PDB file of C-alpha atoms and ligand atoms in Angstrom:
ATOM      1  CA  MET A   1       3.936  28.460 -14.717  1.00  0.00           C
ATOM      2  CA  LEU A   2       1.737  28.833 -11.577  1.00  0.00           C
ATOM      3  CA  THR A   3       2.502  30.980  -8.432  1.00  0.00           C
ATOM      4  CA  VAL A   4       0.543  30.891  -5.636  1.00  0.00           C
ATOM      5  CA  SER A   5       1.904  33.597  -2.671  1.00  0.00           C
ATOM      6  CA  HIS A   6      -0.002  33.896   0.595  1.00  0.00           C
ATOM      7  CA  LEU A   7      -3.046  32.399  -0.342  1.00  0.00           C
ATOM      8  CA  THR A   8      -6.007  32.439   2.547  1.00  0.00           C
ATOM      9  CA  LYS A   9      -9.241  31.577   2.352  1.00  0.00           C
ATOM     10  CA  LYS A  10     -11.755  31.986   4.728  1.00  0.00           C
ATOM     11  CA  TYR A  11     -15.742  30.465   4.379  1.00  0.00           C
ATOM     12  CA  HIS A  12     -16.874  33.619   6.527  1.00  0.00           C
ATOM     13  CA  ARG A  13     -14.431  32.889   9.745  1.00  0.00           C
ATOM     14  CA  PHE A  14     -13.617  28.875   8.819  1.00  0.00           C
ATOM     15  CA  VAL A  15     -10.439  29.346   7.509  1.00  0.00           C
ATOM     16  CA  ALA A  16      -9.618  26.681   4.601  1.00  0.00           C
ATOM     17  CA  ASN A  17      -6.565  27.596   3.115  1.00  0.00           C
ATOM     18  CA  GLU A  18      -4.285  29.513   5.349  1.00  0.00           C
ATOM     19  CA  ASN A  19      -1.298  31.378   3.900  1.00  0.00           C
ATOM     20  CA  LEU A  20      -0.110  28.839   1.239  1.00  0.00           C
ATOM     21  CA  SER A  21       2.660  30.064  -1.214  1.00  0.00           C
ATOM     22  CA  PHE A  22       3.945  27.418  -3.510  1.00  0.00           C
ATOM     23  CA  SER A  23       4.933  27.896  -7.268  1.00  0.00           C
ATOM     24  CA  VAL A  24       5.319  25.205 -10.234  1.00  0.00           C
ATOM     25  CA  ALA A  25       6.784  24.867 -13.275  1.00  0.00           C
ATOM     26  CA  ASP A  26       6.469  24.771 -16.476  1.00  0.00           C
ATOM     27  CA  GLY A  27       6.697  20.564 -17.365  1.00  0.00           C
ATOM     28  CA  GLU A  28       6.503  20.155 -13.881  1.00  0.00           C
ATOM     29  CA  THR A  29       3.426  17.795 -12.227  1.00  0.00           C
ATOM     30  CA  ALA A  30       2.647  18.949  -8.418  1.00  0.00           C
ATOM     31  CA  VAL A  31       0.601  16.748  -6.270  1.00  0.00           C
ATOM     32  CA  LEU A  32      -1.830  18.621  -3.508  1.00  0.00           C
ATOM     33  CA  ALA A  33      -1.654  15.833  -1.423  1.00  0.00           C
ATOM     34  CA  GLY A  34      -4.319  15.371   1.919  1.00  0.00           C
ATOM     35  CA  PRO A  35      -7.427  13.599   3.512  1.00  0.00           C
ATOM     36  CA  ASN A  36     -10.607  14.999   3.037  1.00  0.00           C
ATOM     37  CA  GLY A  37     -11.060  18.568   4.543  1.00  0.00           C
ATOM     38  CA  ALA A  38      -7.590  19.794   3.999  1.00  0.00           C
ATOM     39  CA  GLY A  39      -8.171  22.379   1.440  1.00  0.00           C
ATOM     40  CA  LYS A  40      -7.269  20.691  -1.211  1.00  0.00           C
ATOM     41  CA  SER A  41     -10.292  21.700  -3.739  1.00  0.00           C
ATOM     42  CA  THR A  42     -10.233  25.037  -2.362  1.00  0.00           C
ATOM     43  CA  ALA A  43      -6.861  25.705  -2.923  1.00  0.00           C
ATOM     44  CA  ILE A  44      -7.695  24.608  -6.920  1.00  0.00           C
ATOM     45  CA  LYS A  45     -10.939  26.485  -6.861  1.00  0.00           C
ATOM     46  CA  CYS A  46      -9.428  29.733  -5.610  1.00  0.00           C
ATOM     47  CA  ILE A  47      -6.335  28.946  -8.794  1.00  0.00           C
ATOM     48  CA  ALA A  48      -9.054  27.819 -10.781  1.00  0.00           C
ATOM     49  CA  GLY A  49     -10.660  31.477  -9.980  1.00  0.00           C
ATOM     50  CA  LEU A  50     -13.556  30.699  -9.084  1.00  0.00           C
ATOM     51  CA  LEU A  51     -13.686  31.656  -5.502  1.00  0.00           C
ATOM     52  CA  ARG A  52     -12.493  35.009  -3.974  1.00  0.00           C
ATOM     53  CA  PHE A  53      -9.368  34.772  -1.923  1.00  0.00           C
ATOM     54  CA  GLU A  54      -6.240  36.852  -0.239  1.00  0.00           C
ATOM     55  CA  GLY A  55      -2.894  36.688  -1.249  1.00  0.00           C
ATOM     56  CA  GLU A  56      -2.092  36.344  -5.238  1.00  0.00           C
ATOM     57  CA  ILE A  57      -1.830  33.389  -7.873  1.00  0.00           C
ATOM     58  CA  GLU A  58      -0.423  34.183 -10.993  1.00  0.00           C
ATOM     59  CA  ILE A  59      -0.841  31.838 -14.116  1.00  0.00           C
ATOM     60  CA  CYS A  60       1.869  32.190 -17.153  1.00  0.00           C
ATOM     61  CA  GLY A  61       2.771  35.735 -15.183  1.00  0.00           C
ATOM     62  CA  PHE A  62      -0.692  37.185 -15.378  1.00  0.00           C
ATOM     63  CA  ARG A  63      -3.192  37.454 -12.152  1.00  0.00           C
ATOM     64  CA  ASN A  64      -5.640  34.495 -11.615  1.00  0.00           C
ATOM     65  CA  LYS A  65      -8.759  36.718 -12.890  1.00  0.00           C
ATOM     66  CA  THR A  66      -7.856  37.877 -16.271  1.00  0.00           C
ATOM     67  CA  ILE A  67      -8.539  36.748 -19.346  1.00  0.00           C
ATOM     68  CA  ASP A  68      -5.033  36.460 -20.526  1.00  0.00           C
ATOM     69  CA  ALA A  69      -4.431  34.088 -17.084  1.00  0.00           C
ATOM     70  CA  LYS A  70      -8.236  32.210 -18.311  1.00  0.00           C
ATOM     71  CA  ARG A  71      -7.090  31.849 -22.306  1.00  0.00           C
ATOM     72  CA  ARG A  72      -4.321  29.421 -20.860  1.00  0.00           C
ATOM     73  CA  LEU A  73      -5.734  27.443 -17.913  1.00  0.00           C
ATOM     74  CA  GLY A  74      -7.919  24.316 -17.782  1.00  0.00           C
ATOM     75  CA  TYR A  75      -9.655  22.972 -14.873  1.00  0.00           C
ATOM     76  CA  VAL A  76     -11.145  19.376 -14.373  1.00  0.00           C
ATOM     77  CA  PRO A  77     -12.927  20.229 -11.321  1.00  0.00           C
ATOM     78  CA  GLU A  78     -14.344  16.866  -8.741  1.00  0.00           C
ATOM     79  CA  ILE A  79     -17.766  16.756  -9.663  1.00  0.00           C
ATOM     80  CA  PRO A  80     -18.269  16.943 -12.874  1.00  0.00           C
ATOM     81  CA  ALA A  81     -21.016  19.948 -14.517  1.00  0.00           C
ATOM     82  CA  PRO A  82     -21.598  19.028 -17.794  1.00  0.00           C
ATOM     83  CA  TYR A  83     -25.109  21.393 -19.497  1.00  0.00           C
ATOM     84  CA  ASP A  84     -28.105  18.514 -19.458  1.00  0.00           C
ATOM     85  CA  LEU A  85     -28.865  19.986 -22.942  1.00  0.00           C
ATOM     86  CA  LEU A  86     -25.614  19.530 -25.421  1.00  0.00           C
ATOM     87  CA  THR A  87     -24.292  16.593 -26.651  1.00  0.00           C
ATOM     88  CA  VAL A  88     -21.205  15.531 -25.946  1.00  0.00           C
ATOM     89  CA  GLY A  89     -20.025  16.748 -28.991  1.00  0.00           C
ATOM     90  CA  GLU A  90     -21.467  19.507 -28.583  1.00  0.00           C
ATOM     91  CA  HIS A  91     -20.075  20.654 -25.574  1.00  0.00           C
ATOM     92  CA  MET A  92     -16.292  20.429 -27.681  1.00  0.00           C
ATOM     93  CA  GLU A  93     -17.839  22.620 -29.767  1.00  0.00           C
ATOM     94  CA  PHE A  94     -18.791  25.179 -26.994  1.00  0.00           C
ATOM     95  CA  ILE A  95     -15.370  25.290 -25.502  1.00  0.00           C
ATOM     96  CA  ALA A  96     -14.459  25.962 -28.759  1.00  0.00           C
ATOM     97  CA  ARG A  97     -15.983  28.754 -29.590  1.00  0.00           C
ATOM     98  CA  ALA A  98     -15.735  30.034 -26.153  1.00  0.00           C
ATOM     99  CA  TYR A  99     -11.884  29.737 -26.472  1.00  0.00           C
ATOM    100  CA  GLY A 100     -11.906  31.127 -30.079  1.00  0.00           C
ATOM    101  CA  LEU A 101     -10.005  27.586 -30.800  1.00  0.00           C
ATOM    102  CA  GLU A 102      -8.937  27.279 -34.566  1.00  0.00           C
ATOM    103  CA  HIS A 103      -8.787  23.508 -36.003  1.00  0.00           C
ATOM    104  CA  TRP A 104      -9.956  21.595 -32.681  1.00  0.00           C
ATOM    105  CA  GLU A 105     -12.153  19.359 -35.117  1.00  0.00           C
ATOM    106  CA  GLU A 106      -9.366  16.835 -35.443  1.00  0.00           C
ATOM    107  CA  ASP A 107      -8.405  17.920 -31.509  1.00  0.00           C
ATOM    108  CA  ALA A 108     -12.056  16.798 -30.578  1.00  0.00           C
ATOM    109  CA  LYS A 109     -12.010  13.854 -31.854  1.00  0.00           C
ATOM    110  CA  GLU A 110      -8.740  12.532 -30.964  1.00  0.00           C
ATOM    111  CA  LEU A 111      -9.625  12.935 -27.542  1.00  0.00           C
ATOM    112  CA  MET A 112     -12.924  11.504 -27.525  1.00  0.00           C
ATOM    113  CA  ARG A 113     -11.678   8.315 -29.363  1.00  0.00           C
ATOM    114  CA  ARG A 114      -8.819   8.440 -26.440  1.00  0.00           C
ATOM    115  CA  PHE A 115     -11.463   8.347 -23.686  1.00  0.00           C
ATOM    116  CA  GLU A 116     -13.598   6.288 -25.524  1.00  0.00           C
ATOM    117  CA  LEU A 117     -16.679   8.635 -26.530  1.00  0.00           C
ATOM    118  CA  THR A 118     -16.671   8.614 -29.467  1.00  0.00           C
ATOM    119  CA  ASP A 119     -20.120   6.730 -30.372  1.00  0.00           C
ATOM    120  CA  LYS A 120     -21.705   8.917 -27.233  1.00  0.00           C
ATOM    121  CA  ALA A 121     -21.004  12.121 -29.703  1.00  0.00           C
ATOM    122  CA  ASN A 122     -24.685  12.499 -29.579  1.00  0.00           C
ATOM    123  CA  ARG A 123     -25.501  11.557 -26.160  1.00  0.00           C
ATOM    124  CA  LEU A 124     -27.207  14.595 -24.267  1.00  0.00           C
ATOM    125  CA  GLY A 125     -25.384  15.657 -20.881  1.00  0.00           C
ATOM    126  CA  LYS A 126     -28.280  14.490 -18.818  1.00  0.00           C
ATOM    127  CA  GLU A 127     -28.027  10.944 -20.348  1.00  0.00           C
ATOM    128  CA  LEU A 128     -24.687  10.212 -19.276  1.00  0.00           C
ATOM    129  CA  SER A 129     -23.059   8.387 -16.612  1.00  0.00           C
ATOM    130  CA  LYS A 130     -20.890   9.771 -13.703  1.00  0.00           C
ATOM    131  CA  GLY A 131     -17.575   8.479 -15.214  1.00  0.00           C
ATOM    132  CA  MET A 132     -18.457   9.281 -18.978  1.00  0.00           C
ATOM    133  CA  GLN A 133     -19.545  13.180 -17.740  1.00  0.00           C
ATOM    134  CA  GLN A 134     -15.632  13.485 -15.953  1.00  0.00           C
ATOM    135  CA  LYS A 135     -14.496  12.214 -18.982  1.00  0.00           C
ATOM    136  CA  ILE A 136     -15.921  14.951 -20.903  1.00  0.00           C
ATOM    137  CA  SER A 137     -14.603  17.595 -18.014  1.00  0.00           C
ATOM    138  CA  ILE A 138     -11.493  16.008 -19.116  1.00  0.00           C
ATOM    139  CA  CYS A 139     -11.603  16.499 -22.510  1.00  0.00           C
ATOM    140  CA  CYS A 140     -12.923  19.982 -22.581  1.00  0.00           C
ATOM    141  CA  ALA A 141     -10.216  21.213 -20.588  1.00  0.00           C
ATOM    142  CA  LEU A 142      -7.545  19.488 -22.421  1.00  0.00           C
ATOM    143  CA  LEU A 143      -9.113  20.717 -26.195  1.00  0.00           C
ATOM    144  CA  ILE A 144      -7.727  24.168 -25.128  1.00  0.00           C
ATOM    145  CA  HIS A 145      -4.332  22.854 -24.996  1.00  0.00           C
ATOM    146  CA  PRO A 146      -4.146  24.561 -21.486  1.00  0.00           C
ATOM    147  CA  LYS A 147      -0.324  25.676 -20.436  1.00  0.00           C
ATOM    148  CA  VAL A 148      -1.396  25.011 -16.518  1.00  0.00           C
ATOM    149  CA  VAL A 149      -4.350  22.224 -15.888  1.00  0.00           C
ATOM    150  CA  LEU A 150      -5.768  21.914 -12.249  1.00  0.00           C
ATOM    151  CA  PHE A 151      -7.418  18.355 -11.896  1.00  0.00           C
ATOM    152  CA  ASP A 152      -9.057  17.794  -8.472  1.00  0.00           C
ATOM    153  CA  GLU A 153      -9.656  14.381  -7.557  1.00  0.00           C
ATOM    154  CA  PRO A 154      -9.252  13.070 -11.267  1.00  0.00           C
ATOM    155  CA  LEU A 155      -9.347   9.145 -10.670  1.00  0.00           C
ATOM    156  CA  VAL A 156     -12.144   8.544  -8.723  1.00  0.00           C
ATOM    157  CA  GLY A 157     -14.958   7.454 -11.313  1.00  0.00           C
ATOM    158  CA  LEU A 158     -12.787   6.806 -14.146  1.00  0.00           C
ATOM    159  CA  ASP A 159     -12.863   3.161 -15.601  1.00  0.00           C
ATOM    160  CA  PRO A 160      -9.217   1.678 -15.911  1.00  0.00           C
ATOM    161  CA  HIS A 161      -9.282   2.571 -19.632  1.00  0.00           C
ATOM    162  CA  ALA A 162      -9.283   6.107 -18.960  1.00  0.00           C
ATOM    163  CA  ILE A 163      -6.991   6.600 -16.094  1.00  0.00           C
ATOM    164  CA  LYS A 164      -4.477   4.777 -18.291  1.00  0.00           C
ATOM    165  CA  GLU A 165      -5.357   7.366 -20.862  1.00  0.00           C
ATOM    166  CA  LEU A 166      -5.396   9.670 -18.647  1.00  0.00           C
ATOM    167  CA  LYS A 167      -2.056   9.130 -17.077  1.00  0.00           C
ATOM    168  CA  ALA A 168      -0.639   8.854 -20.754  1.00  0.00           C
ATOM    169  CA  ILE A 169      -2.064  12.213 -22.200  1.00  0.00           C
ATOM    170  CA  LEU A 170      -0.818  13.436 -18.629  1.00  0.00           C
ATOM    171  CA  ASN A 171       2.344  12.227 -19.500  1.00  0.00           C
ATOM    172  CA  GLU A 172       2.498  13.918 -22.920  1.00  0.00           C
ATOM    173  CA  MET A 173       1.147  17.271 -21.476  1.00  0.00           C
ATOM    174  CA  LYS A 174       4.184  17.695 -19.352  1.00  0.00           C
ATOM    175  CA  ALA A 175       7.012  16.694 -22.312  1.00  0.00           C
ATOM    176  CA  GLN A 176       5.363  19.018 -24.076  1.00  0.00           C
ATOM    177  CA  GLY A 177       6.338  21.722 -20.903  1.00  0.00           C
ATOM    178  CA  THR A 178       2.747  21.927 -19.716  1.00  0.00           C
ATOM    179  CA  THR A 179       2.533  22.786 -15.824  1.00  0.00           C
ATOM    180  CA  ILE A 180       0.236  20.100 -13.993  1.00  0.00           C
ATOM    181  CA  VAL A 181      -1.842  20.719 -10.795  1.00  0.00           C
ATOM    182  CA  ILE A 182      -3.577  17.413  -9.316  1.00  0.00           C
ATOM    183  CA  SER A 183      -5.292  16.882  -5.989  1.00  0.00           C
ATOM    184  CA  THR A 184      -5.658  13.078  -4.307  1.00  0.00           C
ATOM    185  CA  HIS A 185      -6.437  11.987  -1.053  1.00  0.00           C
ATOM    186  CA  MET A 186      -4.646   8.951  -2.654  1.00  0.00           C
ATOM    187  CA  LEU A 187      -0.929   9.457  -2.965  1.00  0.00           C
ATOM    188  CA  GLU A 188      -0.359   6.014  -4.250  1.00  0.00           C
ATOM    189  CA  SER A 189      -2.513   6.422  -7.426  1.00  0.00           C
ATOM    190  CA  VAL A 190      -0.301   9.122  -9.050  1.00  0.00           C
ATOM    191  CA  GLU A 191       2.958   7.483  -7.677  1.00  0.00           C
ATOM    192  CA  ASP A 192       4.113   7.378 -11.405  1.00  0.00           C
ATOM    193  CA  LEU A 193       3.024  10.656 -12.101  1.00  0.00           C
ATOM    194  CA  TRP A 194       4.844  13.567  -9.764  1.00  0.00           C
ATOM    195  CA  ASP A 195       7.296  15.394  -9.406  1.00  0.00           C
ATOM    196  CA  LYS A 196       6.613  17.518  -6.438  1.00  0.00           C
ATOM    197  CA  VAL A 197       4.586  16.476  -3.425  1.00  0.00           C
ATOM    198  CA  PHE A 198       2.689  19.625  -1.418  1.00  0.00           C
ATOM    199  CA  ILE A 199       1.095  17.657   1.656  1.00  0.00           C
ATOM    200  CA  MET A 200      -1.987  19.896   3.130  1.00  0.00           C
ATOM    201  CA  MET A 201      -3.768  19.527   6.415  1.00  0.00           C
ATOM    202  CA  ASN A 202      -6.225  21.954   8.248  1.00  0.00           C
ATOM    203  CA  GLY A 203      -5.921  24.349   5.318  1.00  0.00           C
ATOM    204  CA  ARG A 204      -1.935  24.503   5.828  1.00  0.00           C
ATOM    205  CA  ILE A 205       0.696  23.380   3.627  1.00  0.00           C
ATOM    206  CA  GLU A 206       3.020  20.886   5.913  1.00  0.00           C
ATOM    207  CA  ALA A 207       5.053  18.804   4.035  1.00  0.00           C
ATOM    208  CA  GLU A 208       6.571  19.575   0.870  1.00  0.00           C
ATOM    209  CA  ARG A 209       8.976  17.012  -1.370  1.00  0.00           C
ATOM    210  CA  THR A 210      10.383  17.031  -4.675  1.00  0.00           C
ATOM    211  CA  ARG A 211      10.980  13.400  -6.160  1.00  0.00           C
ATOM    212  CA  LYS A 212      14.563  14.244  -6.527  1.00  0.00           C
ATOM    213  CA  GLN A 213      14.838  14.724  -2.838  1.00  0.00           C
ATOM    214  CA  VAL A 214      12.699  11.307  -1.266  1.00  0.00           C
ATOM    215  CA  GLU A 215      14.888   9.165  -4.094  1.00  0.00           C
ATOM    216  CA  ALA A 216      18.141  10.331  -2.341  1.00  0.00           C
ATOM    217  CA  THR A 217      16.728   9.996   1.248  1.00  0.00           C
ATOM    218  CA  GLY A 218      14.563   7.021   0.551  1.00  0.00           C
ATOM    219  CA  GLU A 219      12.180   8.592   2.625  1.00  0.00           C
ATOM    220  CA  ASN A 220       9.068   6.765   2.593  1.00  0.00           C
ATOM    221  CA  LEU A 221       6.240   9.407   1.291  1.00  0.00           C
ATOM    222  CA  GLN A 222       3.727   7.059   2.771  1.00  0.00           C
ATOM    223  CA  GLU A 223       4.973   6.841   6.200  1.00  0.00           C
ATOM    224  CA  LEU A 224       5.483  10.576   6.075  1.00  0.00           C
ATOM    225  CA  PHE A 225       1.727  11.595   4.569  1.00  0.00           C
ATOM    226  CA  PHE A 226      -0.017   9.933   7.652  1.00  0.00           C
ATOM    227  CA  SER A 227       2.139  11.354  10.109  1.00  0.00           C
ATOM    228  CA  ILE A 228       1.358  14.320   9.215  1.00  0.00           C
ATOM    229  CA  THR A 229      -2.728  13.233   8.486  1.00  0.00           C
ATOM    230  CA  GLU A 230      -2.843  11.162  10.927  1.00  0.00           C
ATOM    231  CA  GLY A 231      -1.227  13.744  13.798  1.00  0.00           C
ATOM    232  CA  GLU A 232       1.587  10.645  15.395  1.00  0.00           C
ATOM    233  CA  VAL A 233       4.625  12.990  14.720  1.00  0.00           C
ATOM    234  CA  SER A 234       4.205  16.670  12.998  1.00  0.00           C
ATOM    235  CA  GLU A 235       7.718  17.559  10.394  1.00  0.00           C
ATOM    236  CA  GLU A 236       9.714  18.918  13.720  1.00  0.00           C
ATOM    237  CA  GLY A 237       9.310  15.658  15.252  1.00  0.00           C
ATOM    238  CA  THR A 238       6.718  17.299  17.712  1.00  0.00           C
ATOM    239  CA  SER A 239       3.408  15.244  18.445  1.00  0.00           C
TER     240      SER A 239
HETATM  241  P1  LIG B 301     -10.560  18.728   0.455  1.00  0.00           P
HETATM  242  O1  LIG B 301     -10.890  19.231  -0.983  1.00  0.00           O
HETATM  243  O2  LIG B 301      -9.337  18.498   1.355  1.00  0.00           O
HETATM  244  O3  LIG B 301     -11.354  17.416   0.752  1.00  0.00           O
HETATM  245  P2  LIG B 301     -12.189  20.912   0.941  1.00  0.00           P
HETATM  246  O4  LIG B 301     -11.090  22.245   0.259  1.00  0.00           O
HETATM  247  O5  LIG B 301     -13.316  20.821   0.133  1.00  0.00           O
HETATM  248  O6  LIG B 301     -10.971  20.126   1.411  1.00  0.00           O
HETATM  249  O7  LIG B 301     -12.217  21.624   2.095  1.00  0.00           O
HETATM  250  C1  LIG B 301     -11.770  22.225   3.315  1.00  0.00           C
HETATM  251  C2  LIG B 301     -13.006  22.263   4.175  1.00  0.00           C
HETATM  252  O8  LIG B 301     -13.658  23.710   3.781  1.00  0.00           O
HETATM  253  C3  LIG B 301     -13.915  21.712   4.940  1.00  0.00           C
HETATM  254  O9  LIG B 301     -13.379  21.633   5.932  1.00  0.00           O
HETATM  255  C4  LIG B 301     -15.583  21.587   4.265  1.00  0.00           C
HETATM  256  O10 LIG B 301     -16.228  21.844   4.969  1.00  0.00           O
HETATM  257  C5  LIG B 301     -14.655  23.630   3.929  1.00  0.00           C
HETATM  258  N1  LIG B 301     -15.843  24.253   3.188  1.00  0.00           N
HETATM  259  C6  LIG B 301     -15.895  24.075   2.007  1.00  0.00           C
HETATM  260  N2  LIG B 301     -16.664  24.068   1.198  1.00  0.00           N
HETATM  261  C7  LIG B 301     -17.246  25.275   2.086  1.00  0.00           C
HETATM  262  C8  LIG B 301     -18.395  26.439   1.992  1.00  0.00           C
HETATM  263  N3  LIG B 301     -18.328  26.279   0.188  1.00  0.00           N
HETATM  264  N4  LIG B 301     -18.623  27.015   2.389  1.00  0.00           N
HETATM  265  C9  LIG B 301     -18.049  26.393   3.803  1.00  0.00           C
HETATM  266  N5  LIG B 301     -16.651  25.854   4.484  1.00  0.00           N
HETATM  267  C10 LIG B 301     -16.816  24.793   3.173  1.00  0.00           C
END
């Protein structure tokens, strides 16, 4: 369970997130959608505990900067940052030790198999392509069996096999009750995944829909997205 209450983040005087409040339940997948610069990454970094902010963020009932929260949180950043001098296999071991995981070897092997990293186990972080670095980043986040997992633009840069595998894993995690948050500037790329979507623009959530609402009303989400992000008509119908 993730709860964000009155999150405001300023970079000096610039307001990148303005009073965001939302929650994502266990087993629910939420999408933060919006064009570049809308404030998605900033919100995700605040949730991940990487930035100072005003407001409150709770992961499974724990303040996000506490150890109890961090233990339960997986984060896949937009730009992967593997350790240059650790191999793929050592990244998994490092995470396992840092989080005090037990019996993690089989999980690590399975994740590496699913993301086609098995034959790269001995390659150094700095020797990997951007896509492979992204796959390690995903494997590290998933190895801890997070209760809440954040993906910042996860599909950009992945090959089709990895996209298929990631989507399958997201569905498995959802079935196990994991709270999933995905940011994207391409709504159609996550069409088959979301339960809830927040459309962001200029640091604010301008619209919020559940899949049930959209299915019941037949609303065209793409049109709503463009009406908000390209400023044709706002939610209230004013330009
Ligand atoms: P998105 O993820 O939706 O593309 P970001 O959260 O990265 O948006 O950025 C939101 C706004 O905050 C943008 O205008 C961006 O230029 C600004 N911004 C992001 N990071 C910084 C930073 N470290 N310092 C100053 N401004 C920033």
